[in-house]
């Protein structure tokens, strides 16, 4: 594979010639459904959208999961200027809970997870499912809950950024609803299960955790419903000012992302995250 950065056009964003000289392709051609980075959500139907706001959200829930054992996955987002990121995730299967969060501290080499509210407790299994976790010296962590039959829930942590991935078919996640949409139809649906949400950017507001949904995070964090998700006041204006001062070009960001993925939608998410954070290493969050 040969990548050529083309700076010849006058477009500030630049472009990359993705000609494949020797065949093959970048790894991770399609990211699984889930979310990460600057709260980039990927639906079951491989639609990508961004949620800019701070609150607790129902990423996915499935009352019929594992013979009605039940599955809930809540994410907690945090606002930074005009964008947000997934700060932590809480997973509940049956009566067991697992919470995982990242850390922005460059000197922090600890794993930050709580199993049934026990910090760094025994994590060989979770709710009866095997768990493997990997720790690297480059601020990367990965936790995989093996759901059997080539299905898994994967949580990746890079610095303060948390990414959640769902790997499995209809037999595993077929009754799920939430930010990822309806598994069977691929539609983004409101809580009533019938109303289609055409503007995906509003789907997050629809799936803010409500009082009747028992909080599965250890501690409450503002805002909690009925206080609505905190939103940036002028995201477009703030973004323009931020990019005007950017030390990283669009082409540099695009090349960094293209070395680890080939899906155009994921590359776009990755580029926007690099430019927002001014950090080429943010590709580690993918």
Coordinates of C-alpha atoms in Angstrom, one line a residue:
X1 CA 0.0 0.0 0.0
X2 CA 1.4 3.4 -0.9
X3 CA -0.1 6.6 0.4
X4 CA 0.6 9.9 -1.4
X5 CA -0.4 13.2 0.2
X6 CA -1.6 15.6 -2.5
X7 CA -1.0 19.3 -1.5
X8 CA -1.5 20.5 -5.0
X9 CA -5.0 21.8 -4.7
X10 CA -6.0 25.0 -3.0
X11 CA -8.4 23.3 -0.6
X12 CA -7.3 24.0 2.9
X13 CA -8.3 20.4 3.9
X14 CA -6.0 18.8 1.3
X15 CA -6.6 15.3 0.1
X16 CA -5.0 11.8 0.0
X17 CA -4.6 9.6 -3.1
X18 CA -5.7 6.2 -1.8
X19 CA -4.4 4.3 -4.8
X20 CA -3.6 0.7 -3.8
X21 CA -0.3 -0.1 -5.5
X22 CA 0.2 -3.6 -4.1
X23 CA -3.3 -4.6 -3.2
X24 CA -4.6 -5.2 0.3
X25 CA -6.0 -2.5 2.5
X26 CA -5.8 -0.7 5.9
X27 CA -6.8 -2.7 8.9
X28 CA -10.2 -2.3 10.6
X29 CA -12.1 -1.7 7.3
X30 CA -15.3 -1.2 9.3
X31 CA -15.6 -0.4 13.0
X32 CA -18.3 -2.4 14.7
X33 CA -21.4 -0.7 16.1
X34 CA -20.8 1.2 19.3
X35 CA -19.1 4.5 20.0
X36 CA -16.0 6.3 21.1
X37 CA -13.6 9.2 20.3
X38 CA -15.5 12.5 20.5
X39 CA -18.8 10.7 21.1
X40 CA -19.0 9.3 17.6
X41 CA -21.8 6.8 17.5
X42 CA -22.0 3.9 14.9
X43 CA -25.5 2.4 14.6
X44 CA -26.3 -1.2 13.8
X45 CA -27.0 0.0 10.3
X46 CA -23.4 1.6 10.1
X47 CA -24.7 5.1 10.2
X48 CA -22.3 7.5 11.9
X49 CA -23.4 10.5 14.0
X50 CA -21.9 12.7 16.6
X51 CA -23.4 13.6 20.0
X52 CA -22.1 16.8 21.5
X53 CA -23.3 17.0 25.0
X54 CA -22.7 16.0 28.6
X55 CA -25.0 13.5 30.4
X56 CA -25.6 9.8 31.0
X57 CA -27.0 8.0 27.9
X58 CA -28.4 4.6 27.1
X59 CA -26.1 3.3 24.5
X60 CA -27.9 0.0 24.3
X61 CA -30.3 -2.1 26.3
X62 CA -31.8 -5.6 25.6
X63 CA -34.2 -7.0 28.1
X64 CA -34.1 -10.4 26.3
X65 CA -30.4 -10.8 26.2
X66 CA -29.1 -14.2 27.2
X67 CA -32.4 -15.8 27.8
X68 CA -33.8 -12.7 29.5
X69 CA -30.8 -12.2 31.8
X70 CA -30.8 -8.7 30.4
X71 CA -28.2 -6.2 29.3
X72 CA -27.8 -2.5 29.8
X73 CA -24.9 -0.3 28.6
X74 CA -24.8 3.3 29.7
X75 CA -22.2 5.8 28.7
X76 CA -21.2 9.0 30.5
X77 CA -20.1 11.9 28.3
X78 CA -18.0 15.0 29.2
X79 CA -18.0 18.3 27.5
X80 CA -14.8 20.0 26.4
X81 CA -15.3 23.3 24.5
X82 CA -17.5 22.5 21.5
X83 CA -17.2 18.7 21.7
X84 CA -17.6 15.9 24.1
X85 CA -16.1 12.4 24.6
X86 CA -17.1 9.2 26.4
X87 CA -15.6 9.4 29.8
X88 CA -16.8 6.1 31.2
X89 CA -19.1 3.2 30.5
X90 CA -21.2 1.1 32.8
X91 CA -22.4 -2.4 31.8
X92 CA -25.0 -4.4 33.6
X93 CA -25.7 -8.0 32.8
X94 CA -28.2 -9.7 35.1
X95 CA -27.3 -8.5 38.7
X96 CA -23.7 -7.7 37.9
X97 CA -22.2 -4.4 36.9
X98 CA -18.9 -3.3 35.4
X99 CA -17.8 0.3 35.2
X100 CA -14.7 1.4 33.2
X101 CA -13.2 4.8 32.7
X102 CA -10.1 6.4 31.3
X103 CA -7.6 8.9 32.7
X104 CA -6.1 12.1 31.2
X105 CA -3.1 11.9 33.5
X106 CA 0.0 11.0 31.5
X107 CA 1.6 9.5 34.6
X108 CA -1.4 7.3 35.4
X109 CA -0.6 3.7 34.6
X110 CA -3.5 2.2 36.6
X111 CA -6.6 0.4 35.3
X112 CA -9.7 2.2 36.4
X113 CA -12.6 -0.3 36.6
X114 CA -15.1 -1.4 39.2
X115 CA -16.8 -4.8 39.2
X116 CA -19.9 -4.8 41.3
X117 CA -18.5 -1.5 42.7
X118 CA -15.3 -3.1 43.9
X119 CA -12.3 -1.1 42.5
X120 CA -9.9 -3.4 40.5
X121 CA -11.8 -6.5 41.7
X122 CA -11.3 -9.9 40.2
X123 CA -12.2 -9.6 36.5
X124 CA -11.6 -13.1 35.2
X125 CA -15.4 -13.4 34.6
X126 CA -18.3 -11.0 34.5
X127 CA -21.9 -12.2 34.9
X128 CA -20.6 -15.7 34.1
X129 CA -18.9 -14.6 30.9
X130 CA -15.1 -14.9 30.5
X131 CA -13.2 -11.6 30.4
X132 CA -9.8 -10.8 29.0
X133 CA -8.1 -7.5 29.5
X134 CA -4.9 -6.1 28.0
X135 CA -2.8 -3.2 29.4
X136 CA -0.1 -1.5 27.4
X137 CA 2.5 1.1 28.4
X138 CA 1.0 3.6 25.9
X139 CA -2.1 4.4 27.8
X140 CA -4.1 1.7 26.1
X141 CA -6.5 -0.7 27.8
X142 CA -8.8 -3.3 26.3
X143 CA -11.5 -5.4 28.0
X144 CA -13.3 -8.1 26.1
X145 CA -16.4 -9.8 27.5
X146 CA -16.7 -13.1 25.6
X147 CA -20.4 -13.8 25.0
X148 CA -19.6 -17.0 23.1
X149 CA -20.4 -17.9 19.5
X150 CA -18.0 -15.2 18.2
X151 CA -19.9 -12.5 20.1
X152 CA -18.3 -10.0 22.5
X153 CA -18.6 -6.6 24.1
X154 CA -15.2 -4.8 23.8
X155 CA -14.2 -1.7 25.8
X156 CA -11.1 0.1 24.7
X157 CA -9.5 2.9 26.7
X158 CA -7.0 5.4 25.3
X159 CA -6.0 8.0 27.8
X160 CA -9.3 9.6 28.8
X161 CA -11.2 8.3 25.8
X162 CA -13.4 5.2 26.1
X163 CA -14.7 3.3 23.1
X164 CA -17.4 0.5 23.2
X165 CA -17.8 -2.1 20.5
X166 CA -20.5 -4.7 20.0
X167 CA -19.6 -7.8 18.0
X168 CA -22.4 -10.2 17.4
X169 CA -25.5 -11.1 15.3
X170 CA -29.2 -11.0 15.8
X171 CA -29.2 -14.0 18.0
X172 CA -27.1 -12.0 20.5
X173 CA -28.3 -8.4 20.2
X174 CA -31.5 -8.8 18.2
X175 CA -33.8 -7.1 20.7
X176 CA -31.6 -4.2 21.5
X177 CA -32.6 -0.5 21.4
X178 CA -30.9 2.8 22.3
X179 CA -28.4 5.0 20.7
X180 CA -27.4 2.3 18.2
X181 CA -31.0 2.1 16.9
X182 CA -33.2 -1.0 16.5
X183 CA -31.1 -4.1 15.6
X184 CA -33.8 -5.8 13.4
X185 CA -34.9 -2.7 11.4
X186 CA -31.7 -0.6 11.5
X187 CA -34.0 2.4 12.3
X188 CA -33.2 5.1 14.9
X189 CA -36.3 4.9 17.1
X190 CA -37.5 7.0 20.0
X191 CA -38.2 5.4 23.4
X192 CA -41.8 4.5 22.3
X193 CA -40.3 1.9 19.9
X194 CA -42.3 3.3 17.0
X195 CA -41.4 6.9 16.3
X196 CA -38.5 7.3 13.8
X197 CA -35.8 9.8 14.7
X198 CA -34.7 11.3 11.4
X199 CA -32.2 13.8 12.9
X200 CA -29.6 11.5 14.5
X201 CA -28.0 14.4 16.3
X202 CA -31.2 14.5 18.5
X203 CA -31.2 10.8 19.3
X204 CA -28.9 11.3 22.2
X205 CA -31.4 13.6 23.9
X206 CA -34.1 10.9 23.4
X207 CA -31.9 8.3 25.2
X208 CA -30.7 10.3 28.2
X209 CA -30.9 8.0 31.2
X210 CA -34.2 8.5 33.0
X211 CA -35.0 8.1 36.7
X212 CA -37.0 4.8 36.2
X213 CA -33.9 3.3 34.6
X214 CA -31.9 2.4 37.6
X215 CA -28.5 4.2 37.6
X216 CA -25.7 1.7 37.1
X217 CA -22.8 4.1 37.5
X218 CA -21.3 4.1 41.0
X219 CA -21.9 7.8 41.5
X220 CA -24.3 10.4 40.1
X221 CA -22.9 13.1 37.9
X222 CA -24.5 16.2 36.7
X223 CA -26.7 16.5 34.8
X224 CA -29.3 13.9 35.8
X225 CA -32.8 14.0 34.4
X226 CA -35.0 16.1 34.6
X227 CA -32.0 18.3 34.0
X228 CA -31.3 17.9 30.3
X229 CA -28.0 17.1 28.7
X230 CA -25.5 20.1 28.8
X231 CA -24.8 21.3 25.2
X232 CA -22.2 23.7 23.8
X233 CA -23.4 27.2 23.3
X234 CA -21.9 27.9 19.9
X235 CA -20.4 24.6 18.6
X236 CA -19.9 25.8 15.0
X237 CA -18.4 29.1 15.9
X238 CA -16.1 27.5 18.5
X239 CA -15.0 24.9 16.0
X240 CA -14.1 27.5 13.3
X241 CA -12.0 29.5 15.8
X242 CA -10.3 26.3 17.0
X243 CA -9.5 25.1 13.5
X244 CA -8.2 28.5 12.5
X245 CA -5.5 28.1 15.2
X246 CA -4.8 24.4 14.4
X247 CA -1.2 23.3 14.2
X248 CA -2.2 20.1 12.4
X249 CA -3.5 20.2 8.8
X250 CA -6.5 18.2 7.6
X251 CA -4.2 16.2 5.3
X252 CA -1.9 15.2 8.2
X253 CA -4.9 14.1 10.2
X254 CA -6.4 12.2 7.3
X255 CA -3.1 10.3 6.6
X256 CA -2.7 9.4 10.3
X257 CA -6.3 7.9 10.3
X258 CA -5.9 6.2 7.0
X259 CA -3.0 4.2 8.2
X260 CA -5.2 2.3 10.7
X261 CA -8.6 2.2 8.9
X262 CA -10.1 2.4 5.4
X263 CA -13.8 3.1 6.0
X264 CA -14.5 6.7 4.9
X265 CA -17.0 7.4 7.6
X266 CA -14.6 6.2 10.4
X267 CA -11.8 8.2 8.8
X268 CA -13.9 11.3 8.9
X269 CA -14.7 10.7 12.6
X270 CA -11.0 10.1 13.3
X271 CA -9.9 13.3 11.5
X272 CA -12.4 15.5 13.3
X273 CA -11.2 14.0 16.6
X274 CA -7.5 14.7 15.8
X275 CA -8.3 18.3 14.8
X276 CA -10.5 18.9 17.9
X277 CA -7.9 17.4 20.3
X278 CA -4.8 18.6 18.3
X279 CA -3.2 15.2 18.9
X280 CA -2.2 12.8 16.0
X281 CA -1.9 10.0 18.5
X282 CA -5.7 10.1 19.0
X283 CA -5.8 7.3 16.3
X284 CA -5.0 5.1 19.4
X285 CA -8.6 5.6 20.4
X286 CA -9.8 3.7 17.3

